[in-house]
Amino acid sequence: MMAGFEGRDTADVRAGDIVVGVDGSPSATDALRWAADQARLTGARLHAVTAWQLPVYYGWAPLDTFDDDLAAAAGKVLSGAVREVLGDNAIDSEVVESVVAGHPAQVLIDASARAALLVIGSRGHGAFAEALLGSVSHQCVQHAACPVVVVRH
């Protein structure tokens, strides 16, 4: 059963959920595919999460219309990725989509507090210490409250 993303946040994560971070990148699509397979095998609920935040422009006041536009754009990316990976092939467990305002690493770390497993993709961009993982995956591996699987494209 596919639930919409409107009004959802990481508080909707239930104990036993497999949480997967989705940002539209090839590595995130691979992570979503891996997480869906794991949910199929274990019967866990799959909780796909994407995060968005206002771009920072020095000297510009944030506009409320940005919130709706960015959240809607993030929701389209998330729904498109879920549709691309799952297609019309429903998995045996429930699939939930959440669009959350905030920094991606913090949103996923917060979601990990209630999850059984956190699955994230890694593009491998970042500083030397994070060269193999990437900044978001590095933060999640270091601070998540549950086991983390990092999927590289």
Short mmCIF file of C-alpha atoms in Angstrom, two decimals:
data_model
loop_
_atom_site.label_atom_id
_atom_site.label_comp_id
_atom_site.label_asym_id
_atom_site.label_seq_id
_atom_site.Cartn_x
_atom_site.Cartn_y
_atom_site.Cartn_z
CA MET A 1 0.00 0.00 0.00
CA MET A 2 1.49 3.34 -1.02
CA ALA A 3 0.96 6.26 1.35
CA GLY A 4 1.36 9.86 0.20
CA PHE A 5 3.95 12.18 1.64
CA GLU A 6 1.72 15.07 2.62
CA GLY A 7 2.02 15.93 6.29
CA ARG A 8 4.47 13.18 7.13
CA ASP A 9 7.72 13.57 8.97
CA THR A 10 10.25 11.28 10.61
CA ALA A 11 7.97 10.95 13.65
CA ASP A 12 5.98 8.54 11.46
CA VAL A 13 8.85 6.05 11.58
CA ARG A 14 7.80 2.97 13.54
CA ALA A 15 9.98 0.48 15.35
CA GLY A 16 11.06 -2.13 12.83
CA ASP A 17 10.89 0.16 9.79
CA ILE A 18 13.57 0.15 7.14
CA VAL A 19 14.30 3.82 6.48
CA VAL A 20 15.93 4.78 3.21
CA GLY A 21 17.19 8.21 2.21
CA VAL A 22 16.22 9.28 -1.29
CA ASP A 23 17.64 12.34 -3.09
CA GLY A 24 17.22 11.44 -6.76
CA SER A 25 20.86 10.42 -7.26
CA PRO A 26 21.84 7.07 -8.82
CA SER A 27 23.31 5.90 -5.50
CA ALA A 28 20.07 6.78 -3.67
CA THR A 29 18.09 4.85 -6.29
CA ASP A 30 20.36 1.85 -5.69
CA ALA A 31 19.85 2.27 -1.93
CA LEU A 32 16.08 2.36 -2.42
CA ARG A 33 16.24 -0.80 -4.52
CA TRP A 34 18.35 -2.55 -1.84
CA ALA A 35 16.02 -1.38 0.94
CA ALA A 36 12.92 -2.56 -0.97
CA ASP A 37 14.51 -5.99 -1.43
CA GLN A 38 15.34 -6.12 2.29
CA ALA A 39 11.78 -5.09 3.20
CA ARG A 40 10.48 -7.86 0.92
CA LEU A 41 12.71 -10.42 2.64
CA THR A 42 11.93 -9.35 6.20
CA GLY A 43 8.33 -8.13 5.88
CA ALA A 44 9.35 -4.77 7.34
CA ARG A 45 7.65 -1.52 6.42
CA LEU A 46 9.70 0.55 3.96
CA HIS A 47 9.91 4.24 4.85
CA ALA A 48 11.42 6.35 2.04
CA VAL A 49 12.54 9.78 3.24
CA THR A 50 13.74 12.84 1.38
CA ALA A 51 14.86 16.07 3.00
CA TRP A 52 14.91 19.60 1.69
CA GLN A 53 16.07 22.92 3.02
CA LEU A 54 15.92 26.52 1.93
CA PRO A 55 18.91 27.63 -0.10
CA VAL A 56 21.02 30.17 1.75
CA TYR A 57 21.34 33.52 0.02
CA TYR A 58 23.24 36.14 1.92
CA GLY A 59 21.11 39.25 2.35
CA TRP A 60 17.87 37.70 1.09
CA ALA A 61 14.91 37.20 3.35
CA PRO A 62 13.36 33.74 3.04
CA LEU A 63 10.04 33.66 1.23
CA ASP A 64 7.20 31.47 2.44
CA THR A 65 6.45 30.44 -1.14
CA PHE A 66 9.86 28.74 -1.25
CA ASP A 67 8.70 26.27 1.38
CA ASP A 68 5.80 24.99 -0.68
CA ASP A 69 7.76 24.95 -3.94
CA LEU A 70 10.76 23.12 -2.49
CA ALA A 71 8.65 20.63 -0.56
CA ALA A 72 6.60 19.89 -3.69
CA ALA A 73 9.75 19.48 -5.81
CA ALA A 74 11.27 17.16 -3.20
CA GLY A 75 8.03 15.17 -3.09
CA LYS A 76 8.09 14.72 -6.86
CA VAL A 77 11.69 13.45 -6.72
CA LEU A 78 10.77 11.01 -3.96
CA SER A 79 7.60 9.72 -5.62
CA GLY A 80 9.39 9.41 -8.95
CA ALA A 81 12.21 7.38 -7.42
CA VAL A 82 9.80 5.09 -5.59
CA ARG A 83 7.77 4.59 -8.78
CA GLU A 84 10.97 3.95 -10.79
CA VAL A 85 12.24 1.31 -8.36
CA LEU A 86 8.99 -0.38 -7.37
CA GLY A 87 6.96 0.29 -10.51
CA ASP A 88 3.63 -1.44 -10.24
CA ASN A 89 5.22 -4.32 -8.36
CA ALA A 90 4.00 -3.86 -4.83
CA ILE A 91 6.16 -5.36 -2.16
CA ASP A 92 4.54 -7.46 0.55
CA SER A 93 4.89 -4.71 3.11
CA GLU A 94 3.70 -1.12 3.37
CA VAL A 95 5.64 1.70 1.72
CA VAL A 96 5.55 5.16 3.28
CA GLU A 97 6.98 8.33 1.73
CA SER A 98 8.02 11.32 3.86
CA VAL A 99 9.22 14.74 2.76
CA VAL A 100 10.90 16.53 5.66
CA ALA A 101 12.33 20.03 5.96
CA GLY A 102 15.87 19.97 7.32
CA HIS A 103 19.44 18.98 6.61
CA PRO A 104 19.46 15.47 5.08
CA ALA A 105 21.94 14.01 7.57
CA GLN A 106 20.01 15.28 10.59
CA VAL A 107 16.66 14.18 9.18
CA LEU A 108 17.97 10.64 8.61
CA ILE A 109 19.71 10.52 12.00
CA ASP A 110 16.45 11.57 13.65
CA ALA A 111 14.57 8.87 11.73
CA SER A 112 17.12 6.27 12.82
CA ALA A 113 16.03 6.68 16.45
CA ARG A 114 12.98 4.50 15.77
CA ALA A 115 14.12 2.49 12.74
CA ALA A 116 15.46 -1.04 12.61
CA LEU A 117 17.76 -0.17 9.71
CA LEU A 118 18.86 2.96 7.84
CA VAL A 119 19.85 2.57 4.18
CA ILE A 120 21.58 5.40 2.34
CA GLY A 121 23.39 5.90 -0.92
CA SER A 122 26.83 7.43 -1.19
CA ARG A 123 28.17 9.49 -4.04
CA GLY A 124 31.62 9.68 -2.44
CA HIS A 125 31.95 13.46 -2.67
CA GLY A 126 33.45 15.44 0.17
CA ALA A 127 36.60 16.20 2.08
CA PHE A 128 39.48 13.74 2.35
CA ALA A 129 38.18 12.09 5.54
CA GLU A 130 34.82 11.58 3.88
CA ALA A 131 36.12 10.72 0.40
CA LEU A 132 34.87 7.16 0.50
CA LEU A 133 31.44 7.88 1.95
CA GLY A 134 30.30 11.45 1.32
CA SER A 135 29.22 13.94 3.95
CA VAL A 136 25.63 12.78 4.60
CA SER A 137 26.48 9.10 4.69
CA HIS A 138 29.52 9.82 6.86
CA GLN A 139 27.35 11.70 9.39
CA CYS A 140 24.74 8.93 9.38
CA VAL A 141 27.29 6.17 9.92
CA GLN A 142 28.79 8.12 12.80
CA HIS A 143 25.57 9.18 14.55
CA ALA A 144 22.64 6.90 13.60
CA ALA A 145 20.88 5.06 16.40
CA CYS A 146 20.41 1.88 14.34
CA PRO A 147 22.52 -0.18 11.93
CA VAL A 148 23.35 1.61 8.67
CA VAL A 149 23.83 0.16 5.20
CA VAL A 150 25.68 2.39 2.72
CA VAL A 151 25.09 1.55 -0.92
CA ARG A 152 27.50 2.91 -3.52
CA HIS A 153 26.43 3.31 -7.13
#
